[in-house]
Structures are given as structure tokens and as C-alpha cells.
PDB file of C-alpha atoms and ligand atoms in Angstrom:
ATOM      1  CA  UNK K   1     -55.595 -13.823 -86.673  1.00  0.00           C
ATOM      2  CA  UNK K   2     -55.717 -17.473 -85.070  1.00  0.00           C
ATOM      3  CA  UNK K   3     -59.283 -18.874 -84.441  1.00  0.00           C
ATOM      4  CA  UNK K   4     -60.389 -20.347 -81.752  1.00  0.00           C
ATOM      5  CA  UNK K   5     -60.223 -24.220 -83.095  1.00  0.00           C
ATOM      6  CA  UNK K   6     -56.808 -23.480 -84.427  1.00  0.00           C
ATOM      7  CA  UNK K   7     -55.555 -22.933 -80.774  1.00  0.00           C
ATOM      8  CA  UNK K   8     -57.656 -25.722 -79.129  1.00  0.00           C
ATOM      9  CA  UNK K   9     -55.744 -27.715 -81.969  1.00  0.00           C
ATOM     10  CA  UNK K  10     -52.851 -26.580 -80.982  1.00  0.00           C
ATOM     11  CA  UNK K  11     -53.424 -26.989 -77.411  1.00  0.00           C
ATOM     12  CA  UNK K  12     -54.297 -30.410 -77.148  1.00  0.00           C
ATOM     13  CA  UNK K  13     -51.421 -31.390 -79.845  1.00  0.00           C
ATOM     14  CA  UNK K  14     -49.419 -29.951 -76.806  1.00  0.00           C
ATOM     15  CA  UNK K  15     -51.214 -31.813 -74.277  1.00  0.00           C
ATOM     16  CA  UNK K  16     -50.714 -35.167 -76.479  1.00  0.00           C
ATOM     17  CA  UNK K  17     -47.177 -34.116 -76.759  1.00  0.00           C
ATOM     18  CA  UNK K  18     -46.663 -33.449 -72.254  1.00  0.00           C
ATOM     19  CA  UNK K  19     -48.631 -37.242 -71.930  1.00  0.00           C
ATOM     20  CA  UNK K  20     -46.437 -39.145 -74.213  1.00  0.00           C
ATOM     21  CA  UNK K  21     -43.131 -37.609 -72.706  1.00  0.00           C
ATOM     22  CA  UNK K  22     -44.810 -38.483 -69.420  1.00  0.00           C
ATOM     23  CA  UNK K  23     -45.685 -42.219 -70.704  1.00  0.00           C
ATOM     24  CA  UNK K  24     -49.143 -41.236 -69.648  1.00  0.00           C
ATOM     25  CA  UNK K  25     -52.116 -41.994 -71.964  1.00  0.00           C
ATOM     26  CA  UNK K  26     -53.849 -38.826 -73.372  1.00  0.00           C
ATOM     27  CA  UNK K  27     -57.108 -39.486 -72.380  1.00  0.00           C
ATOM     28  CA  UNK K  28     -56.249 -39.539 -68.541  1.00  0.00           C
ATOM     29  CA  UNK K  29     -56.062 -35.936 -69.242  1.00  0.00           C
ATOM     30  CA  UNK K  30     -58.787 -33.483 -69.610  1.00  0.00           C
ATOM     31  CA  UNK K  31     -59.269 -30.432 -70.961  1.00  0.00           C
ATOM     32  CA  UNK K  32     -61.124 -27.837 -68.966  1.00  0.00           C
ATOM     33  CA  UNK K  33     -61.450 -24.250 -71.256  1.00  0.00           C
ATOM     34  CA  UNK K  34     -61.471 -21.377 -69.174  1.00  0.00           C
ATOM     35  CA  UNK K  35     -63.788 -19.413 -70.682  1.00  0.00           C
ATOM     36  CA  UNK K  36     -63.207 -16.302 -67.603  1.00  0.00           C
ATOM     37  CA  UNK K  37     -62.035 -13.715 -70.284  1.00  0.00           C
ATOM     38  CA  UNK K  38     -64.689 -13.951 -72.608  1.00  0.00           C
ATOM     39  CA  UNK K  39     -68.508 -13.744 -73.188  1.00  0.00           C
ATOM     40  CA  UNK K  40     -71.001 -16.303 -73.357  1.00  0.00           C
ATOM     41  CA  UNK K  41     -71.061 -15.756 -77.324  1.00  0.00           C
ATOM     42  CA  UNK K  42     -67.187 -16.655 -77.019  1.00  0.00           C
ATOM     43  CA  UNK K  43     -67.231 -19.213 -74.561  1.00  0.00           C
ATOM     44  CA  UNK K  44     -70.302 -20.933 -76.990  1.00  0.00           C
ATOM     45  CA  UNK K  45     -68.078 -20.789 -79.835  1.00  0.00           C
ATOM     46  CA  UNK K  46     -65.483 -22.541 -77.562  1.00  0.00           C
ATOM     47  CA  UNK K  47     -67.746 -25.131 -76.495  1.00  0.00           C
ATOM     48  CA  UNK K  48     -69.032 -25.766 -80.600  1.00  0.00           C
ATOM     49  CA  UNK K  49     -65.468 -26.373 -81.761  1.00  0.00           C
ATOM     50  CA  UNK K  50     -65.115 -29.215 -79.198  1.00  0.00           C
ATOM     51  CA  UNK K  51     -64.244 -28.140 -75.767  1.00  0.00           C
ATOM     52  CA  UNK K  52     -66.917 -29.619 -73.805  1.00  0.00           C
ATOM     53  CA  UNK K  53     -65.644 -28.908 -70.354  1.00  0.00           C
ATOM     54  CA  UNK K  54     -65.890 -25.415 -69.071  1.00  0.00           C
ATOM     55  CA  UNK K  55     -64.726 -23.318 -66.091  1.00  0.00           C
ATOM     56  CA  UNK K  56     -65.489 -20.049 -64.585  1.00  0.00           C
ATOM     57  CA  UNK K  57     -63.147 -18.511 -61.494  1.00  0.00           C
ATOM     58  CA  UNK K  58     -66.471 -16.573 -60.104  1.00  0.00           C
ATOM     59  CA  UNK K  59     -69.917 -17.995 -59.246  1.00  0.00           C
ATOM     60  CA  UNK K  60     -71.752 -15.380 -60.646  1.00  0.00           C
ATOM     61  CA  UNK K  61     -69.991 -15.626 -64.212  1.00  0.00           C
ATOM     62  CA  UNK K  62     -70.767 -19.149 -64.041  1.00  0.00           C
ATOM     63  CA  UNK K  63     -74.414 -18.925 -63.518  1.00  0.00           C
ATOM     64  CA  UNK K  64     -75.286 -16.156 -66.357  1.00  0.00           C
ATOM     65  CA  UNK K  65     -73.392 -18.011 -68.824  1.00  0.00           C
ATOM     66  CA  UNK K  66     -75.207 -21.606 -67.636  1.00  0.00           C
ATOM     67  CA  UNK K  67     -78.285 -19.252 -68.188  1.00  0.00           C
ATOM     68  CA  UNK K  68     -77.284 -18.414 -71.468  1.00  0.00           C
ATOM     69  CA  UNK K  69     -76.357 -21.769 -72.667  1.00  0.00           C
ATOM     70  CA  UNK K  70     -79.039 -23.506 -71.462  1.00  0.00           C
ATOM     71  CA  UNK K  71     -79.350 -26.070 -74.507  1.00  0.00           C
ATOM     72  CA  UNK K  72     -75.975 -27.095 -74.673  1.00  0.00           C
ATOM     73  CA  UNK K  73     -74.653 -30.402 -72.727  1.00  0.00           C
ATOM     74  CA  UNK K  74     -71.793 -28.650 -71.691  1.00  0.00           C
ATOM     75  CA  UNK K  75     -69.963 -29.499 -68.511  1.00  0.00           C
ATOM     76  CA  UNK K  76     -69.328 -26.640 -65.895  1.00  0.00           C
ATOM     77  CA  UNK K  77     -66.692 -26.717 -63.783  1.00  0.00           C
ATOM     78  CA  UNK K  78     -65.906 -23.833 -60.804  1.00  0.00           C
ATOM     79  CA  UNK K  79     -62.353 -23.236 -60.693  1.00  0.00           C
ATOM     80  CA  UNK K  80     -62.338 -20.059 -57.917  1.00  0.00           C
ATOM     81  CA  UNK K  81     -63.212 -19.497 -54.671  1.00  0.00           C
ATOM     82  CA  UNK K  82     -66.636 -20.008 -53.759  1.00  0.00           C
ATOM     83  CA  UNK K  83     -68.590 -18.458 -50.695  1.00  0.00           C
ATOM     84  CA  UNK K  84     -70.838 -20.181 -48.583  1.00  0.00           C
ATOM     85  CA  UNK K  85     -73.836 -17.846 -49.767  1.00  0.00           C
ATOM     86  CA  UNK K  86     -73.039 -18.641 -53.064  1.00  0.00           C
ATOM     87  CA  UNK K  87     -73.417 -22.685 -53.254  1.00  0.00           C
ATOM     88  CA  UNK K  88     -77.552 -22.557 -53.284  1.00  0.00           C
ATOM     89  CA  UNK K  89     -77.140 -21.286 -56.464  1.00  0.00           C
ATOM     90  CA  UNK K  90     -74.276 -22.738 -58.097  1.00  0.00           C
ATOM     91  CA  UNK K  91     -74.533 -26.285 -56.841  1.00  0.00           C
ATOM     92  CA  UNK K  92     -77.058 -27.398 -59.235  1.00  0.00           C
ATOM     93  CA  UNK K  93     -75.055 -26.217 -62.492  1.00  0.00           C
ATOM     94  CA  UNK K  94     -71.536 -27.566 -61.802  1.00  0.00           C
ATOM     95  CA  UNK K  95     -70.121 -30.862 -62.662  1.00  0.00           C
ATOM     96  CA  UNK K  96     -67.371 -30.277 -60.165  1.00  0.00           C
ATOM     97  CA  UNK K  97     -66.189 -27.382 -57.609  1.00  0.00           C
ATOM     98  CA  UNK K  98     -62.085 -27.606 -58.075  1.00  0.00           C
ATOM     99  CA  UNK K  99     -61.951 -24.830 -55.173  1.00  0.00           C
ATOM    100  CA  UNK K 100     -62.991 -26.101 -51.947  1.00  0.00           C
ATOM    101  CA  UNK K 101     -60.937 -24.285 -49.344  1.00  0.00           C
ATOM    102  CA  UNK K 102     -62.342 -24.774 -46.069  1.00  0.00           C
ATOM    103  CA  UNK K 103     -64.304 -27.146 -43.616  1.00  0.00           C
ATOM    104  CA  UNK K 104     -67.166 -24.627 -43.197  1.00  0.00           C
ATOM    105  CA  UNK K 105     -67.560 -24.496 -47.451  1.00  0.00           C
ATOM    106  CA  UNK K 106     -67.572 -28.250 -47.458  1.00  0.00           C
ATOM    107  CA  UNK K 107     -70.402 -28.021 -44.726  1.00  0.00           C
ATOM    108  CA  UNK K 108     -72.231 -25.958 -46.378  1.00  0.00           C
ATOM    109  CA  UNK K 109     -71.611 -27.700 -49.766  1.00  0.00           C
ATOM    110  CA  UNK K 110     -72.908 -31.120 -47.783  1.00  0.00           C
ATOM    111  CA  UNK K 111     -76.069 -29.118 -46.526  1.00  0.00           C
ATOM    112  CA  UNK K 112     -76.889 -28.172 -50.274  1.00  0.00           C
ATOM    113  CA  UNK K 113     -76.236 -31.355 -51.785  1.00  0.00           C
ATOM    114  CA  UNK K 114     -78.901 -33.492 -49.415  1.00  0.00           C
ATOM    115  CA  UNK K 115     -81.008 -30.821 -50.103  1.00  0.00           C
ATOM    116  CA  UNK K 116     -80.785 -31.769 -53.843  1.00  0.00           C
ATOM    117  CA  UNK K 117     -80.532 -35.109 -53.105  1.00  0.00           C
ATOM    118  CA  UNK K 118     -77.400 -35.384 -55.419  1.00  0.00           C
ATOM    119  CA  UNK K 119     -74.084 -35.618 -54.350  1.00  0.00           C
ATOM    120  CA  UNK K 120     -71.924 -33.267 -54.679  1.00  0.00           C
ATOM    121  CA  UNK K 121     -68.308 -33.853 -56.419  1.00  0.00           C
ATOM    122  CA  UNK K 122     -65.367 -31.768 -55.101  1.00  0.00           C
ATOM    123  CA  UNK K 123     -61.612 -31.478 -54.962  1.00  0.00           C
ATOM    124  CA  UNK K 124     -59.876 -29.728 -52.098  1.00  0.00           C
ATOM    125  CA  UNK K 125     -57.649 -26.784 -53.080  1.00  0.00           C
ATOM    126  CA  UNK K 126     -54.250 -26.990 -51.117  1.00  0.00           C
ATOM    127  CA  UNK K 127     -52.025 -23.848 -50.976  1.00  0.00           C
ATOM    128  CA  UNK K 128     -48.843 -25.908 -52.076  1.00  0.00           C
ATOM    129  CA  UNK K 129     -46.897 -22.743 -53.177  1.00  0.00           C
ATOM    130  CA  UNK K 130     -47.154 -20.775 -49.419  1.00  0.00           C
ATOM    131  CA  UNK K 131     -48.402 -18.003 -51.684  1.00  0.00           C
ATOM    132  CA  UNK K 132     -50.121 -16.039 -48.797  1.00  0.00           C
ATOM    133  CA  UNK K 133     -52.474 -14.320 -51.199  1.00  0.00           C
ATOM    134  CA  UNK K 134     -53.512 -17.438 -52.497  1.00  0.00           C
ATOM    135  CA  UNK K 135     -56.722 -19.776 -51.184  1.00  0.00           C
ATOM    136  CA  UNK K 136     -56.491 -23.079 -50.117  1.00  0.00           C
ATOM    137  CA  UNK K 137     -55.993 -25.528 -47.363  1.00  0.00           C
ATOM    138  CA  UNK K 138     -52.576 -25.585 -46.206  1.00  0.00           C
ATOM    139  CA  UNK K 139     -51.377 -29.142 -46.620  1.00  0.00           C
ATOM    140  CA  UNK K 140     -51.728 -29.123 -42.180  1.00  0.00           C
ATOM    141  CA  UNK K 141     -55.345 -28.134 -42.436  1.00  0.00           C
ATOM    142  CA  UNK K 142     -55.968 -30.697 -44.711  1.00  0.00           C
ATOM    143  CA  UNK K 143     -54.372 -33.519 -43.462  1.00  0.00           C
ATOM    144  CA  UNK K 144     -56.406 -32.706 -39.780  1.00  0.00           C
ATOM    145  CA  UNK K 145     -59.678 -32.960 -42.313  1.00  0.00           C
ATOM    146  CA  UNK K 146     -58.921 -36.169 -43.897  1.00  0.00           C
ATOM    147  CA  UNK K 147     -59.673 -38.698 -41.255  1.00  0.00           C
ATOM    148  CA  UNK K 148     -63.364 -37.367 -40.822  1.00  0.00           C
ATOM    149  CA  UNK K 149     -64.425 -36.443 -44.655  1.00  0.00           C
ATOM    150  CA  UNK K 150     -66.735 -39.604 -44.338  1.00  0.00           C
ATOM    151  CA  UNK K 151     -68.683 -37.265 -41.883  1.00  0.00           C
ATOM    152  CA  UNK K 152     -69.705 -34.873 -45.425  1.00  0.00           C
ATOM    153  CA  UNK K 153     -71.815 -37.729 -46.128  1.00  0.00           C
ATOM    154  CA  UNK K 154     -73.511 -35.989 -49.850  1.00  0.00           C
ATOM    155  CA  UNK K 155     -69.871 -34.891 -50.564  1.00  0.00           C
ATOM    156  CA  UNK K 156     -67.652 -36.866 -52.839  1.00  0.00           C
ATOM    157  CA  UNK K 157     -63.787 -35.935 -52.319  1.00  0.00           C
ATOM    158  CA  UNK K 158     -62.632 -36.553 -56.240  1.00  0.00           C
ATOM    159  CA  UNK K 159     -59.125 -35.380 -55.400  1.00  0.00           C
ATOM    160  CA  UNK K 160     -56.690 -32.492 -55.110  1.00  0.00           C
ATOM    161  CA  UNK K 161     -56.193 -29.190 -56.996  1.00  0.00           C
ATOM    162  CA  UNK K 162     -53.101 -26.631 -56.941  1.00  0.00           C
ATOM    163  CA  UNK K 163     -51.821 -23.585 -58.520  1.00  0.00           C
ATOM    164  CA  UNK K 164     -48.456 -22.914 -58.853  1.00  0.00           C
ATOM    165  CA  UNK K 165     -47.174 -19.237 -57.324  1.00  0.00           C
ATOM    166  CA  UNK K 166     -47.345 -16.233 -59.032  1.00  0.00           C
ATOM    167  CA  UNK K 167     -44.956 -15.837 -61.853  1.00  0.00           C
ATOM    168  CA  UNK K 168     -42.875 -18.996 -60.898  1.00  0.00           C
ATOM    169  CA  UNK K 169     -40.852 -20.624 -63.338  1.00  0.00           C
ATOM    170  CA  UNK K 170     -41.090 -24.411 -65.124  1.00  0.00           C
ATOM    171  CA  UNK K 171     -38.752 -25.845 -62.345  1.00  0.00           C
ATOM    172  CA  UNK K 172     -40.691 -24.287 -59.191  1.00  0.00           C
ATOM    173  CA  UNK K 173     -44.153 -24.494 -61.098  1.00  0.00           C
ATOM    174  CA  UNK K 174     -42.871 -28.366 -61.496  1.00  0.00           C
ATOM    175  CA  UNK K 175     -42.086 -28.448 -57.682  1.00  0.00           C
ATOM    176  CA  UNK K 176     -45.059 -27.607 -56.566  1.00  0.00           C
ATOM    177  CA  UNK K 177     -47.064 -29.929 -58.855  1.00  0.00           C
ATOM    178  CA  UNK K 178     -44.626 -32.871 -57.925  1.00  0.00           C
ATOM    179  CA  UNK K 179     -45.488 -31.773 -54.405  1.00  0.00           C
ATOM    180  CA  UNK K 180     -49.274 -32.116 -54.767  1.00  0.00           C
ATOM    181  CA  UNK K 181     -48.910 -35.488 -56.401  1.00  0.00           C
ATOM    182  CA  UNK K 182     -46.874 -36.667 -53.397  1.00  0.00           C
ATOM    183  CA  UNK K 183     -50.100 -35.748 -51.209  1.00  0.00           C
ATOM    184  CA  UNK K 184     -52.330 -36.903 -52.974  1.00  0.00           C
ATOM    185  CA  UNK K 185     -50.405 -40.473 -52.466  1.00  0.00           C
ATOM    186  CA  UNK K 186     -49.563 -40.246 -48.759  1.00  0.00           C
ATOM    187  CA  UNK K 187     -53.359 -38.953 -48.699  1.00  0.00           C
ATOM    188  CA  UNK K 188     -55.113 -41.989 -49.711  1.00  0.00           C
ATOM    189  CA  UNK K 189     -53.956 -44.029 -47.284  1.00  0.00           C
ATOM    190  CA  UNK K 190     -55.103 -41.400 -44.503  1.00  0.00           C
ATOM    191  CA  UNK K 191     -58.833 -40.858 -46.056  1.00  0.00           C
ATOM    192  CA  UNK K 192     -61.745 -43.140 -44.819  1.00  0.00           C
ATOM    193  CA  UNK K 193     -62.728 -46.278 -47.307  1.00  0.00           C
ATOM    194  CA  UNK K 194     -64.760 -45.120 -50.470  1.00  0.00           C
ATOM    195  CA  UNK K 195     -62.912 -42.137 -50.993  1.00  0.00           C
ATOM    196  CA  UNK K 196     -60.641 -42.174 -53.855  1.00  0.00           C
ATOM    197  CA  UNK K 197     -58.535 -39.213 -54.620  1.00  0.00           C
ATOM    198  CA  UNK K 198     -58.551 -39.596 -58.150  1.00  0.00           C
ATOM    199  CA  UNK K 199     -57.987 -36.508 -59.653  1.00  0.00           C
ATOM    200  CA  UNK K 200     -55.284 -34.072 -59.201  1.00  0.00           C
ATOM    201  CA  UNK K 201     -56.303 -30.316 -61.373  1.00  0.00           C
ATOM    202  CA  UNK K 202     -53.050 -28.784 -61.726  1.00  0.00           C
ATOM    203  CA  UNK K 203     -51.748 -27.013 -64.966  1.00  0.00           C
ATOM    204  CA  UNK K 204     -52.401 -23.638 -66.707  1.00  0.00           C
ATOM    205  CA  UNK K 205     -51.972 -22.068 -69.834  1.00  0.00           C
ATOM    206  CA  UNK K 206     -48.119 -21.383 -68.754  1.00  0.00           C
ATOM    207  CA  UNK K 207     -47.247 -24.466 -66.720  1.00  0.00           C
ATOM    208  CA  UNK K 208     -49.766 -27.457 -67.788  1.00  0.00           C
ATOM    209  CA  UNK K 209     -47.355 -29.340 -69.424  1.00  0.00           C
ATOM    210  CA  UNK K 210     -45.299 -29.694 -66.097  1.00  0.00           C
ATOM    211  CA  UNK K 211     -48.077 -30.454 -64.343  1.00  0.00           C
ATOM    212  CA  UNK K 212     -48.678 -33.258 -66.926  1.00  0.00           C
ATOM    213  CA  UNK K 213     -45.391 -34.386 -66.533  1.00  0.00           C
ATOM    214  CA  UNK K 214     -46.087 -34.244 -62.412  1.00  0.00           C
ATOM    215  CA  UNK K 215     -49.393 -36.416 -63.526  1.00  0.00           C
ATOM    216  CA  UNK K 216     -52.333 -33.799 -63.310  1.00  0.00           C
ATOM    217  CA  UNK K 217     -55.410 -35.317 -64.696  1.00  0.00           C
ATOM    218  CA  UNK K 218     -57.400 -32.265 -65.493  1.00  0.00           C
ATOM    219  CA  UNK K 219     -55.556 -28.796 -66.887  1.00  0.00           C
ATOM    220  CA  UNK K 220     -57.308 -25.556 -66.799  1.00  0.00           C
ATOM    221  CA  UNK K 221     -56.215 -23.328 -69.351  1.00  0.00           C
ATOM    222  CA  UNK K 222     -58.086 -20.145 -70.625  1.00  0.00           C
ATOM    223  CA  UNK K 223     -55.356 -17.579 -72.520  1.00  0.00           C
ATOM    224  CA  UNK K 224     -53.830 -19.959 -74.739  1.00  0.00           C
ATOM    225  CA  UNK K 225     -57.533 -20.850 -76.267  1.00  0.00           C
ATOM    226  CA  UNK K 226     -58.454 -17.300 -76.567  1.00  0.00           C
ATOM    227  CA  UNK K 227     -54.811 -15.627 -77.886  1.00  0.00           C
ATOM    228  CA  UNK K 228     -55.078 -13.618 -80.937  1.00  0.00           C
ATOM    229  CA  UNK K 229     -58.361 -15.601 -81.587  1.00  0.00           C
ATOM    230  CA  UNK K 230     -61.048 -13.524 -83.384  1.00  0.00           C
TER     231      UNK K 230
HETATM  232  C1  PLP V   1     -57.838 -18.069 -64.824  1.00  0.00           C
HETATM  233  C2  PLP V   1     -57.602 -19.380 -64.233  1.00  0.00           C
HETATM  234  C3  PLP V   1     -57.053 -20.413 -65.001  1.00  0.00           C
HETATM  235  C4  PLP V   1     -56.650 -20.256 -66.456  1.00  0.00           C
HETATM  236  O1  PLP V   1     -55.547 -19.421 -66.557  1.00  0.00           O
HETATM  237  P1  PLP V   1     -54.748 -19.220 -67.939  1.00  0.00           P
HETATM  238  O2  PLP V   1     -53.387 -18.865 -67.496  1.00  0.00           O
HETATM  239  O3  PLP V   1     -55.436 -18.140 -68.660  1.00  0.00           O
HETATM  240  O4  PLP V   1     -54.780 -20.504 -68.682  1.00  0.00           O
HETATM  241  C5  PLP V   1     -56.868 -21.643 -64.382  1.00  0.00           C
HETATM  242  N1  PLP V   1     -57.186 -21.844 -63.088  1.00  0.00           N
HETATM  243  C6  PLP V   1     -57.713 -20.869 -62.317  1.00  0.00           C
HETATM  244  C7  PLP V   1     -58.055 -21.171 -60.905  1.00  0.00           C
HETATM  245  C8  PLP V   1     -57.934 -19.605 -62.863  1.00  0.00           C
HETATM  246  O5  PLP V   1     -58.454 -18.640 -62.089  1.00  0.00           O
END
């Protein structure tokens, strides 16, 4: 029986490990625990040994463990697809929604965030894999959308965020992460000044070390912290 330090050790030796084979330095990289499998007791535990970045795939597991971990500083992030009901509610606990995957989210997203008075920090998902099953812009959409992001005026565009198909292996999970990094470059030129599309999320427990080779700057990774842990 592992616990749950042991394989955030272990995870960001291998993190360490991806950045200097990249040439990158470590800390462009974070960390974000997935904490999707496990209960708020769990994902506390996570957050105690050092993981300070957190992400839930589904609004409302994000908002009853925010509820339940009131005191702690810890930052949420929301990783899955989010519905336009949903961003009253959800907008005012994240840190950053990875999963924006249309124009009519982002409008509502803008809505929310004057509301609030706070902007609101996004990245756009892009379907890079054609995975029909899977959400996203397709890189088309998104390029149309670019030019007139300055129009989401409470909405900052922090980058781009992919997942590789389902069950693909290191070379086409590489592909596709190479291929969101090439986007994000021909991208910047194409968004309005002030927008910088910093960060690319890209990289799961069975791939993130290709995507940090393909230069993601934020890896989401839930089984490999929670394996065998008890
Ligand atoms: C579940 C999930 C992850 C983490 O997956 P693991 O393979 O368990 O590391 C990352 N990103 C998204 C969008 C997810 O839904």
C-alpha cells in the first residue's frame, strides 16, 4: 500500500524528469490533482501533502467539495464540460475553467463575470484528436472566434487545452499535443492585443510526459495520485 505523498513524490520526480529531457524548467509546469475519483476527505488529504491545485470534471463535484473545504487556500480548477446553467454557481469558486467549448459558454461566462465584477480566466478546449465523442472547438470554430474574443470583455483567454483520443498511444498522444502547441503559436498572432495564450493544459496520468515534451504548462493527472493509495 502506496500513500498518497509517496505517489505525488513520485509524480512530480516524473514531471522533473519530462522538463529536463524537454530543456524546460520545472516550474513552468504545474501540477493540477484530479481529485474526480475520490471524496472530499481524500481529495483534503491530497491537498495537505502539497498539491495545491485541484480539478473536478463536473460542476457539481466541484462545488460540494469547495463547500467542504472551505478553510483551505486551495486552488480549483474545472477540467469538464460546463453548461451554461451551471456557471452562476461555479464561477465564483474556480481559479480557471480549462473546458470552454463554445461561443454561447463564453457568453454566458462574460455575463457572469461582470456580474461579479471579476474577470473570469479561461482556456478554450480544442478537439485536436477528431474524437467525435469528445468536446471542444474544432480548431475551424476556433480560429473564426479568435479575431473577436476582445468582444468577451470580463473574459481572459489564458490559452489552449487538449486531450489526446481515447486509448491512443505515446506517438499519437504526442501528435496531438505537438498539434495544439502549433495552434497555440499560429494563434497568437490571430488574437486581438492583450490576449496572451499562455498556457497550453495538455497531459494525463498516461500521456503527461509527452505533453511535457510537446511543452504543456499545466498536466492534469488524477489515477496516478490515487493508485494503490490508502
Ligand atoms: C479525469 C480527467 C483527467 C485525469 O485523468 P487521469 O488519467 O486519471 O490522470 C484529466 N483531464 C480531464 C479532462 C479529466 O476528465
Amino acid at each position: 500500500m502506496l500513500s498518497i505523498s509517496d505517489n505525488l513524490s513520485r509524480v512530480q520526480e516524473r514531471i522533473a524528469a519530462a522538463a529536463e529531457k524537454a530543456g524546460r524548467c520545472v516550474e513552468e509546469i504545474q501540477l493540477i490533482g484530479v481529485t474526480k475519483y475520490v471524496d472530499s476527505t481524500t481529495a483534503e488529504s491530497l491537498f495537505a501533502t502539497g498539491c495545491q491545485r485541484l480539478g473536478e470534471s463536473r460542476p457539481q463535484e466541484l462545488w460540494q467539495k469547495a463547500k467542504d473545504l472551505t478553510s483551505h487556500s486551495i486552488e480549483w480548477h474545472l477540467i469538464g464540460h460546463l453548461q451554461t446553467n451551471k456557471v452562476r454557481r461555479t464561477l465564483p469558486l474556480v481559479h480557471l475553467i480549462h473546458s470552454v467549448d463554445s461561443a454561447r459558454l463564453l457568453a454566458a461566462i462574460d455575463q457572469e463575470a461582470a456580474l461579479l465584477r471579476q474577470p473570469a480566466r479561461i482556456l478554450l478546449e480544442i478537439n485536436v484528436s477528431g474524437d467525435e465523442n469528445k468536446h471542444g472547438f474544432t480548431p475551424d470554430e476556433a480560429e473564426v472566434l479568435l479575431p473577436g474574443l476582445s468582444v468577451y470583455s470580463n473574459v481572459k483567454v489564458a490559452g489552449l487545452m487538449a486531450m489526446a483520443a481515447w486509448k491512443s498511444d505515446a506517438v499519437s498522444a504526442r501528435r496531438a499535443f505537438a498539434r495544439l502547441r502549433e495552434l497555440r503559436d499560429r494563434w497568437q498572432k490571430q488574437v486581438p492585443d492583450g490576449i496572451m495564450l499562455r498556457e497550453l493544459s495538455m497531459g494525463m496520468t498516461g500521456d503527461f510526459e509527452e505533453a511535457i515534451l510537446e511543452g504543456s504548462t499545466m498536466v492534469r493527472i488524477g489515477s496516478a495520485l490515487f493508485a494503490d493509495a490508502g
